[in-house]
Short mmCIF file of C-alpha atoms (C1' of nucleotides) in Angstrom, two decimals:
data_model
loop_
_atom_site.label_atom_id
_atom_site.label_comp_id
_atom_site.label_asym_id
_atom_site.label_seq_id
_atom_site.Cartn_x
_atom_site.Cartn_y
_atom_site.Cartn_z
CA UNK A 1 -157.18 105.11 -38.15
CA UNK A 2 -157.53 105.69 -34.45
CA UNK A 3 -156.08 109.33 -34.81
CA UNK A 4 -158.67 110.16 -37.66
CA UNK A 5 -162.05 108.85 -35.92
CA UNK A 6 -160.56 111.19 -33.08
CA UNK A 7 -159.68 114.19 -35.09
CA UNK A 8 -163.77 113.60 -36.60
CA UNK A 9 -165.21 113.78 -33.75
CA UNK A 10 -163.18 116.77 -32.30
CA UNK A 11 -163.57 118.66 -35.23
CA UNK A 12 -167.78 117.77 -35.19
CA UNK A 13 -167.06 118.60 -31.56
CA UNK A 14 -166.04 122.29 -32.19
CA UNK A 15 -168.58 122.38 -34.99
CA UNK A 16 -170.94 121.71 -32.38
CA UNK A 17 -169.67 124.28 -29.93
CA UNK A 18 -169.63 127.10 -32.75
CA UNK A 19 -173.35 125.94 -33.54
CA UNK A 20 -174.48 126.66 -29.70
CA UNK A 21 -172.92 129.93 -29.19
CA UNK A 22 -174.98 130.80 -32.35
CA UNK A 23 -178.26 129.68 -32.26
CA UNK A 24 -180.89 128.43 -30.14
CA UNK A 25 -180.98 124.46 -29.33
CA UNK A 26 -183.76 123.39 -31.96
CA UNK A 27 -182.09 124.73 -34.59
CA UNK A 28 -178.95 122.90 -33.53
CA UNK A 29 -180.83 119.77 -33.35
CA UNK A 30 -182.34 120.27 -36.59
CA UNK A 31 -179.10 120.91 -38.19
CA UNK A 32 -178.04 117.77 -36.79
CA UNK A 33 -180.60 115.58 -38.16
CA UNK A 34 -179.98 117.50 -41.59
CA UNK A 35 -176.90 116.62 -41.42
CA UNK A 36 -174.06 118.74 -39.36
CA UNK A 37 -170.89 118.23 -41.44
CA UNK A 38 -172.47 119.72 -44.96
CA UNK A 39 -173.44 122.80 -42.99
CA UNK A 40 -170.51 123.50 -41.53
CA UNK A 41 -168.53 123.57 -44.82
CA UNK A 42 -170.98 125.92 -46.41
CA UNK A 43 -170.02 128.00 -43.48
CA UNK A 44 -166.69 127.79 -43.87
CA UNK A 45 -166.92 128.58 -47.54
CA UNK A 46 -169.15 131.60 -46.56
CA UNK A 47 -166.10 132.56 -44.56
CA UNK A 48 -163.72 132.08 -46.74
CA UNK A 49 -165.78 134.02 -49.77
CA UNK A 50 -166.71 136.94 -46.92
CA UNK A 51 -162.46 137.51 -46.72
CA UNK A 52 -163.00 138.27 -50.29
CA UNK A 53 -164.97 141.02 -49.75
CA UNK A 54 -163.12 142.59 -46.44
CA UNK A 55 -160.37 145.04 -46.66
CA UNK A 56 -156.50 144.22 -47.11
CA UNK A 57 -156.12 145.88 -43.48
CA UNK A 58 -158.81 143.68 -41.78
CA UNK A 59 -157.30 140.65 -43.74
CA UNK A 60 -154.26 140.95 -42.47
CA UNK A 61 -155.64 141.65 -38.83
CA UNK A 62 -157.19 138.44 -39.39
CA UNK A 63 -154.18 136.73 -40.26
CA UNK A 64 -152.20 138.18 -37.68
CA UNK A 65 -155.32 137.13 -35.09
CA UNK A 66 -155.01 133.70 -36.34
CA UNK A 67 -151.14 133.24 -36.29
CA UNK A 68 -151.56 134.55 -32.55
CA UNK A 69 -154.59 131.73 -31.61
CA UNK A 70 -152.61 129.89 -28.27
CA UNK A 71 -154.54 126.82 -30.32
CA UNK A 72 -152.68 127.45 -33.62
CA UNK A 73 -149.61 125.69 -32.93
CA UNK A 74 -150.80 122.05 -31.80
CA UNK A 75 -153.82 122.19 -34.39
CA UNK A 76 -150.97 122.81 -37.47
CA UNK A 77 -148.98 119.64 -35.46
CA UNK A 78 -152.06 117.63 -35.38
CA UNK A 79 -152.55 118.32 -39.40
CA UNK A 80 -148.97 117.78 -40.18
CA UNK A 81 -149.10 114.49 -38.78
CA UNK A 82 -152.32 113.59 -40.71
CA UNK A 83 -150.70 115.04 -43.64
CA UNK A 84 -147.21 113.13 -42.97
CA UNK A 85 -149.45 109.89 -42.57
CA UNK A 86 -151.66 110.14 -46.00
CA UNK A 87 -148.78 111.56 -48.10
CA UNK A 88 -146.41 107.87 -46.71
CA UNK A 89 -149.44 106.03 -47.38
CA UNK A 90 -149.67 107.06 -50.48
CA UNK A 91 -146.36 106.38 -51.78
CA UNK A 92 -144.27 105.54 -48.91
CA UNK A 93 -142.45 102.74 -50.16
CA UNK A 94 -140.32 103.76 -53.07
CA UNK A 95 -138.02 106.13 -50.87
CA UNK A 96 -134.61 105.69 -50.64
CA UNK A 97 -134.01 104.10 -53.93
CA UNK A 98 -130.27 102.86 -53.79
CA UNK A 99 -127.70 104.38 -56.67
CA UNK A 100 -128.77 103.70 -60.07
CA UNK A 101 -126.82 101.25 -61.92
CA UNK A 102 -126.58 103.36 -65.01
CA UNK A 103 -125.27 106.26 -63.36
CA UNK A 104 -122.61 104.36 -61.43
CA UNK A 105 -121.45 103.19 -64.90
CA UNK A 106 -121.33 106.63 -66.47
CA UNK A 107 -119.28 107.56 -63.13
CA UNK A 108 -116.93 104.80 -64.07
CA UNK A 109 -116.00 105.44 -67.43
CA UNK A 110 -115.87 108.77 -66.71
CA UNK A 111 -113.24 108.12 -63.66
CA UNK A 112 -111.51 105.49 -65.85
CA UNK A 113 -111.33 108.52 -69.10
CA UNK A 114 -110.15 110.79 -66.42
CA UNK A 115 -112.78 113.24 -66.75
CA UNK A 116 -114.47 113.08 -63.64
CA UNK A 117 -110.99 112.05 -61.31
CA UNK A 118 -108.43 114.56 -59.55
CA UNK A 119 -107.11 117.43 -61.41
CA UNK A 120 -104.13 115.98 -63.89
CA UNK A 121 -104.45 116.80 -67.14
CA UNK A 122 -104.19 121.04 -68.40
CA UNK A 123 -100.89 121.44 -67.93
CA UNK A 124 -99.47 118.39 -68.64
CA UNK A 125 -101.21 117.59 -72.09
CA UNK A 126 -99.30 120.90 -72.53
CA UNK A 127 -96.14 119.77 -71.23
CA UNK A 128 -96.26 117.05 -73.57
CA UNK A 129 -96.98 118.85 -77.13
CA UNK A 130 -93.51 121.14 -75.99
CA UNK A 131 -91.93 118.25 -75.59
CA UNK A 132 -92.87 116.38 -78.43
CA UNK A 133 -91.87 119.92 -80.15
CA UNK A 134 -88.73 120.44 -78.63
CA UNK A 135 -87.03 117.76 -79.68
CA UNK A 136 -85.66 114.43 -78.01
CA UNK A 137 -87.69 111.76 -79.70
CA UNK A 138 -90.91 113.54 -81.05
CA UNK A 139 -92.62 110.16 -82.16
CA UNK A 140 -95.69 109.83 -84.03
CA UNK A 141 -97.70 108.49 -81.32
CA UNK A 142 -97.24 110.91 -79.05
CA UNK A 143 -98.22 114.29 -80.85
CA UNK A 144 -101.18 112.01 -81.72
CA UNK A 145 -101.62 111.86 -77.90
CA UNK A 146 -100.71 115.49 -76.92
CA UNK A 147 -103.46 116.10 -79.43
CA UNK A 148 -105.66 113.61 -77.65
CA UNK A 149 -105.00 114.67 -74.38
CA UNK A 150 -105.86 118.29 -75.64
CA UNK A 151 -109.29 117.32 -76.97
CA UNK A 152 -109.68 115.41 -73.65
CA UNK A 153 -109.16 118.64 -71.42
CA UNK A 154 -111.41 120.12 -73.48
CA UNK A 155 -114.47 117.84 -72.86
CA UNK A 156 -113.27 117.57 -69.38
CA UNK A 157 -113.72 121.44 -68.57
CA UNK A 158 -116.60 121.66 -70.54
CA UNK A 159 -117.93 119.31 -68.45
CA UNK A 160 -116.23 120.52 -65.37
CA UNK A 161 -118.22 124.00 -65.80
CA UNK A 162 -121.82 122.29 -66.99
CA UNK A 163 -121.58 120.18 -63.69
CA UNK A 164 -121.03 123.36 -62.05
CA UNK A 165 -123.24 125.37 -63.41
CA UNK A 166 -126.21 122.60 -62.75
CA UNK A 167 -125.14 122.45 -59.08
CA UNK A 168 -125.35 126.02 -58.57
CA UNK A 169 -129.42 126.01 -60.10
CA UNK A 170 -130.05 123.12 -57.87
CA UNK A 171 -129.09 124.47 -54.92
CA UNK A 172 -130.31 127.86 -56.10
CA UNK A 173 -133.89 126.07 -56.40
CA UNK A 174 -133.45 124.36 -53.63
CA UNK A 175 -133.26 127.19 -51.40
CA UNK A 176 -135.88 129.29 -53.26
CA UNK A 177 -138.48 126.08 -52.64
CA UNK A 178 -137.16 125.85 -49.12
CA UNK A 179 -137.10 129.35 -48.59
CA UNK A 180 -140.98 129.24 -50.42
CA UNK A 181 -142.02 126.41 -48.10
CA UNK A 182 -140.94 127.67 -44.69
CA UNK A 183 -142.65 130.91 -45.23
CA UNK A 184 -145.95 129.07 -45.92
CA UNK A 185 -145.14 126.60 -43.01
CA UNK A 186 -146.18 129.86 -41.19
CA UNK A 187 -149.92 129.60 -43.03
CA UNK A 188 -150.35 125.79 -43.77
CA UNK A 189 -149.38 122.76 -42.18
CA UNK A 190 -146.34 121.89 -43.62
CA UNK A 191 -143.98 119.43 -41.28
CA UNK A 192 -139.91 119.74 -41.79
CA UNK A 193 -140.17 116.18 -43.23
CA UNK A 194 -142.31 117.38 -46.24
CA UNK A 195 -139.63 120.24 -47.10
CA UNK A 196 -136.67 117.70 -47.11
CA UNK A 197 -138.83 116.03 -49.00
CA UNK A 198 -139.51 118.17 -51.38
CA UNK A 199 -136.01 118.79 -51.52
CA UNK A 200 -135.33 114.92 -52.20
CA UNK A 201 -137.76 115.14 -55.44
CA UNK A 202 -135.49 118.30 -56.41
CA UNK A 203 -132.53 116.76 -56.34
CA UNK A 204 -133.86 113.37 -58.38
CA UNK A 205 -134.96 116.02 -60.58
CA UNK A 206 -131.57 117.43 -61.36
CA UNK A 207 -129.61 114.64 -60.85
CA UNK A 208 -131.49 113.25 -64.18
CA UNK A 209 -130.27 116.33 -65.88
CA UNK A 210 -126.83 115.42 -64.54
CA UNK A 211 -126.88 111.84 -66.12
CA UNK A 212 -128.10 113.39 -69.38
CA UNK A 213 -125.05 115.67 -68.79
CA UNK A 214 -122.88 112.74 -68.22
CA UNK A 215 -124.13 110.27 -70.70
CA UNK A 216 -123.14 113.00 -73.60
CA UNK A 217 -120.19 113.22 -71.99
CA UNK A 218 -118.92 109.90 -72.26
CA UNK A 219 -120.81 109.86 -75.85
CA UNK A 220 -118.14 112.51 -76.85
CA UNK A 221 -115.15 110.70 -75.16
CA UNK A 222 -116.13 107.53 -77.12
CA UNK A 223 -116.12 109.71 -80.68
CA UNK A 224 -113.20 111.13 -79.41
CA UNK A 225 -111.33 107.28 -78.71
CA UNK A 226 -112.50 106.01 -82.01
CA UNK A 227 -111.24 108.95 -84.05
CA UNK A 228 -108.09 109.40 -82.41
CA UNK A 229 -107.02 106.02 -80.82
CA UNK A 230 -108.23 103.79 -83.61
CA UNK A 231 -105.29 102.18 -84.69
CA UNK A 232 -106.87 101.96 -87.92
CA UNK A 233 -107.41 105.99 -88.44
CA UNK A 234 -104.22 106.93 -87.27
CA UNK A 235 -101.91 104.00 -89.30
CA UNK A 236 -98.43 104.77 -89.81
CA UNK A 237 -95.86 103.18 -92.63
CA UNK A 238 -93.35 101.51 -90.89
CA UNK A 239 -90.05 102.45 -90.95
CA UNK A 240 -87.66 101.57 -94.36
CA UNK A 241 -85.35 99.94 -91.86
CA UNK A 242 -88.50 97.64 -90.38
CA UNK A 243 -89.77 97.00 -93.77
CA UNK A 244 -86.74 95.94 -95.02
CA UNK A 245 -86.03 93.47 -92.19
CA UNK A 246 -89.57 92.04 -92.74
CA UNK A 247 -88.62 92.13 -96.61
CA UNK A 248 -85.69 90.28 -96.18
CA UNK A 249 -87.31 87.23 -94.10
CA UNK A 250 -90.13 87.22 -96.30
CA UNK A 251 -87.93 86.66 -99.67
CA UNK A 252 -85.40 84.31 -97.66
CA UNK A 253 -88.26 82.18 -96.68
CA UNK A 254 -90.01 82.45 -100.03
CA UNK A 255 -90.68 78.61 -100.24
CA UNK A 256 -92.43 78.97 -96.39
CA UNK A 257 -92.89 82.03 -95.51
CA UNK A 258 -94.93 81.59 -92.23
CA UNK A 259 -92.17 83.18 -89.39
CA UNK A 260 -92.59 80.95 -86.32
CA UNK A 261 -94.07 82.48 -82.72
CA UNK A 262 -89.94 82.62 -82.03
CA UNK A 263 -89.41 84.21 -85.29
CA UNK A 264 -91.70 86.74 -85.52
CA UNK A 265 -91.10 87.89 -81.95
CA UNK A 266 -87.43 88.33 -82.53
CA UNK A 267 -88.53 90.48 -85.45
CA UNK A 268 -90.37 92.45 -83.74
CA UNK A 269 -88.05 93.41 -81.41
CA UNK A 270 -85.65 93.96 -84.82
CA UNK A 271 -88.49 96.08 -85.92
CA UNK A 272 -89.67 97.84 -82.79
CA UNK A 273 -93.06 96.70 -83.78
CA UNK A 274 -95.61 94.41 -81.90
CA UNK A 275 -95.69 90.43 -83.10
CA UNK A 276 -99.98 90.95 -84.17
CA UNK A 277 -97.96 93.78 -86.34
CA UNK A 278 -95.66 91.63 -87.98
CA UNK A 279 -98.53 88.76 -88.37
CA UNK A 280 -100.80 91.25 -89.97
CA UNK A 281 -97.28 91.90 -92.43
CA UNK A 282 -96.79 88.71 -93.22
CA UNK A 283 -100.54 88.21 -93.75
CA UNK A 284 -101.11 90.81 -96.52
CA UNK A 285 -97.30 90.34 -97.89
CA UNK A 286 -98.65 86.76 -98.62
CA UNK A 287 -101.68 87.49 -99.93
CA UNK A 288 -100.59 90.43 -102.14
CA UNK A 289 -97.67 88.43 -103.37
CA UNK A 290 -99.07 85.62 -104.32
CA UNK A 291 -101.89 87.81 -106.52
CA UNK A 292 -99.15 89.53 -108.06
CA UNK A 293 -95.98 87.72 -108.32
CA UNK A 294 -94.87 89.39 -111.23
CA UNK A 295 -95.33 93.05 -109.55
CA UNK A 296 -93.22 91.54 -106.73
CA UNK A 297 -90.63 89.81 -108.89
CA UNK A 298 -88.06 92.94 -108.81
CA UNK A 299 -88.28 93.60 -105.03
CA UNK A 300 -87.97 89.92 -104.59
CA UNK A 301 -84.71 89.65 -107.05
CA UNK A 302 -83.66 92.97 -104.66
CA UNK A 303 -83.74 91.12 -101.71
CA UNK A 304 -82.13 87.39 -103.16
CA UNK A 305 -79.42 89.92 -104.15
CA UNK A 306 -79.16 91.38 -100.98
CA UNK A 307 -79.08 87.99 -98.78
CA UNK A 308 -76.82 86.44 -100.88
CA UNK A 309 -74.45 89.63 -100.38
CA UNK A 310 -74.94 89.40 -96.95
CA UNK A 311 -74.54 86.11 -96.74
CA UNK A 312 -70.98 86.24 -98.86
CA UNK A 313 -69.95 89.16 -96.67
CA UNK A 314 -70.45 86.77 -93.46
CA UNK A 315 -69.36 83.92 -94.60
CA UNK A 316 -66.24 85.70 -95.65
CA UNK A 317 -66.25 87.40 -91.99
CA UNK A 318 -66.56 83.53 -90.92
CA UNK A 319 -63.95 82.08 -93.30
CA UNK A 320 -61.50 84.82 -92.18
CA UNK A 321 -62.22 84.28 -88.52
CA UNK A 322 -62.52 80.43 -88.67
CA UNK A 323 -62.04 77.75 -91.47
CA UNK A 324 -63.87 78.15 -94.97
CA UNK A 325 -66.91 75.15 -93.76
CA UNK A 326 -70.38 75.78 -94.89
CA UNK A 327 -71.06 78.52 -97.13
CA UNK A 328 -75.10 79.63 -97.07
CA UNK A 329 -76.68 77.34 -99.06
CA UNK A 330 -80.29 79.21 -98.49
CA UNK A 331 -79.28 82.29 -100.45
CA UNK A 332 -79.01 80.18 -104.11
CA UNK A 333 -82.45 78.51 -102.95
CA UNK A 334 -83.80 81.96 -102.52
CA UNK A 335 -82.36 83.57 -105.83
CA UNK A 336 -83.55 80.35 -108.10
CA UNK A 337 -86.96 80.25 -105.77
CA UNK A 338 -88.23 83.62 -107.05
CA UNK A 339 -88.16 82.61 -110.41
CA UNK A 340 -90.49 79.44 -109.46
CA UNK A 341 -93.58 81.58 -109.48
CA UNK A 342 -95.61 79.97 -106.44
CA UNK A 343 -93.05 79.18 -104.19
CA UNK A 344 -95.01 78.53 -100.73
CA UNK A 345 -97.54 76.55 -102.48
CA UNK A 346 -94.99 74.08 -103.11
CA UNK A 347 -94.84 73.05 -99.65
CA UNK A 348 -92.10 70.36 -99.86
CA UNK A 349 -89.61 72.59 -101.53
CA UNK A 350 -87.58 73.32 -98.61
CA UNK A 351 -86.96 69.34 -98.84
CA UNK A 352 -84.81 69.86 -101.73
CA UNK A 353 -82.09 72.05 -99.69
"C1'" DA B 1 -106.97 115.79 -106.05
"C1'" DC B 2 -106.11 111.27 -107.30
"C1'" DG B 3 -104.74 106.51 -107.32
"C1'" DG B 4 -101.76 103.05 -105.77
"C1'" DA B 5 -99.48 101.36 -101.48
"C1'" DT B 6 -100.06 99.74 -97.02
"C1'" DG B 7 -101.35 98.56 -92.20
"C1'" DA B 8 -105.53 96.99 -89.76
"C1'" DT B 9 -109.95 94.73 -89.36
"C1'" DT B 10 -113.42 91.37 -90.28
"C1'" DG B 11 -115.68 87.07 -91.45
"C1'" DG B 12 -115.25 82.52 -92.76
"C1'" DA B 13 -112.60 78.15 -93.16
"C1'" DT B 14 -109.53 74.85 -91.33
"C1'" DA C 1 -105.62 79.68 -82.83
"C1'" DT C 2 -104.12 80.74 -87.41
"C1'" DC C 3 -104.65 81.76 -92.09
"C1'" DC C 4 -106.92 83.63 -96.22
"C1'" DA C 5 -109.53 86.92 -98.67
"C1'" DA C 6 -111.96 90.99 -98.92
"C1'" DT C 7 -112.37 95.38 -97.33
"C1'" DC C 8 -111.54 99.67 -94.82
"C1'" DA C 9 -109.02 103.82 -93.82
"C1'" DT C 10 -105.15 106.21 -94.20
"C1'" DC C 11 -100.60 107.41 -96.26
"C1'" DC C 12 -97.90 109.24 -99.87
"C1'" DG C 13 -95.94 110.20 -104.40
"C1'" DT C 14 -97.59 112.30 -108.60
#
DNA sequence: ACGGATGATTGGAT
DNA sequence: ATCCAATCATCCGT
């Protein structure tokens, strides 16, 4: 405010002065009442169309005059600062936003995928499919993984290079603008601040290509998780022996065949399968039995067979090691129990034993 | 390629 | 929280 009114009335000042070395004093006076400042800009557009007409040599003699003026240098200062003043006026108060939410998250899962973290993966995805080739115990799981870990790497240097390659045009740009802007600092008023500010809006700029870059990114990673580590997608049988021990409970519990917490953790240990695993078995083994017992009657006379082997073989272990006391009573439940039908509806069965 | 078998998930009921 | 029932997605023998 108080720089402006003085920067007016210098400038109507020096329009003043010019006026006097030109003409006589009633003109000047005339002009004034007229109105000074409308003048003046017609002469300064009668200037500016005259360089139009002068030759590229007197032009640049021009130029060259005017870089030289001893004045040059403060009047450029004196405009920057106006300049620096209108343009934080203007929009002064949105600088220095602080680190957008939705790019920290992207960051994140990207760390957490290991796409964005240290150097690990390459080789050792690698190392891992030759091991699960060579030998030793070349699981399932883990040439799933090796594959994983593959398609990871993949995304990771695809990424790797984009990132790369958008860095490189920003700070390409960002020289060329700086480069641009400090050449016409020479010709216009144009204060250090407004280049690193420009520079500021260039990098917003491409950082918002960045997120786009990163946002696919984690897009493909999540594809990638669903198809390969959905446990659903990638189900495996279990193993005869782990079927059979599930088999075995199942038909030797026929009249309740809900394992306990205890139970069903001890056969998942037998199993080498998780206890949710062994739930979801006895879940569908239930369901699917009981809508069709007659499709299950062999396997279950298989397994009633089986127990009751078992059970003779132990209890002849037992009657060799110890005195002939209790013989398994459980495996002639389980034999006659299959041929019931509905055995675990009849919840008070096991009262009978 | 096809169909049944099978492990996992989902939604609702208790 | 657990179970049932339906359903999905894949496996596997033919």
């Amino acid at each position: 405010m108080d720089d402006q009114t003085r920067m007016m009335t210098g400038l109507t000042g020096l329009g003043g002065l010019a006026q006097a070395d030109v003409g006589d004093p009633d003109s000047v006076r005339k002009q004034q009442s007229l109105g000074q400042p409308q003048q003046d800009i017609g002469d300064i557009l009668q200037q500016i169309m005259a360089i139009t007409d002068e030759s590229l040599d007197e032009a640049q003699a021009r130029k060259h005059a005017l870089n030289c003026h001893r004045m040059k240098p403060a009047l450029f200062s004196v405009l920057c600062e106006i300049k620096e003043k209108t343009v934080l006026s203007i929009r002064g108060v949105q600088e220095e936003d602080p680190p957008d939410p939705q790019i920290m998250r992207l960051d994140n899962m990207l760390l957490a995928e290991g796409v964005s973290g240290p150097e690990k993966g390459g080789g050792s995805a690698a190392a891992a499919a030759a091991a699960a080739a060579a030998g030793g115990s070349p699981t399932d799981s883990s040439i799933e993984h090796s594959d994983y870990r593959a398609k990871l790497a993949q995304i990771r240097q695809i990424y790797h290079s984009e990132l790369e390659k958008y860095e490189q045009a920003c700070s390409e740009f960002t020289n060329h603008v700086m480069n641009l802007l400090r050449e016409q600092s020479r010709t216009r008023p144009i204060s250090p601040k407004e280049i690193e500010r420009m520079v500021a809006i260039i990098h917003r700029k491409f950082s918002s290509i960045q997120m786009q870059l990163k946002q696919s990114t984690c897009e493909a990673v999540m594809i990638l998780r669903s198809r390969f580590l959905d446990a659903r997608r990638k189900r495996r049988n279990f193993n005869k022996q782990a079927t059979e021990v599930l088999n075995e409970y199942f038909y030797s519990h026929l009249s309740n065949p809900y394992p306990s917490e205890e139970a069903k953790e001890e056969l998942a240990k037998k199993c080498g399968i998780t206890v949710s695993q062994v739930s979801n078995w006895f879940g569908n083994k239930r369901i699917r039995y009981k809508k069709n017992i007659g499709k299950f009657q062999e396997e279950a006379n298989l397994y009633a067979v089986k127990t009751a082997v078992d059970a003779a073989n132990v209890s002849a272990q037992a009657s060799q090691a110890n005195s002939p006391a209790t013989p398994n009573s459980g495996t002639t439940r389980s034999i006659s129990s299959t041929h019931i039908g509905f055995p675990f509806l009849l919840t008070s069965f096991s009262s009978y034993v």
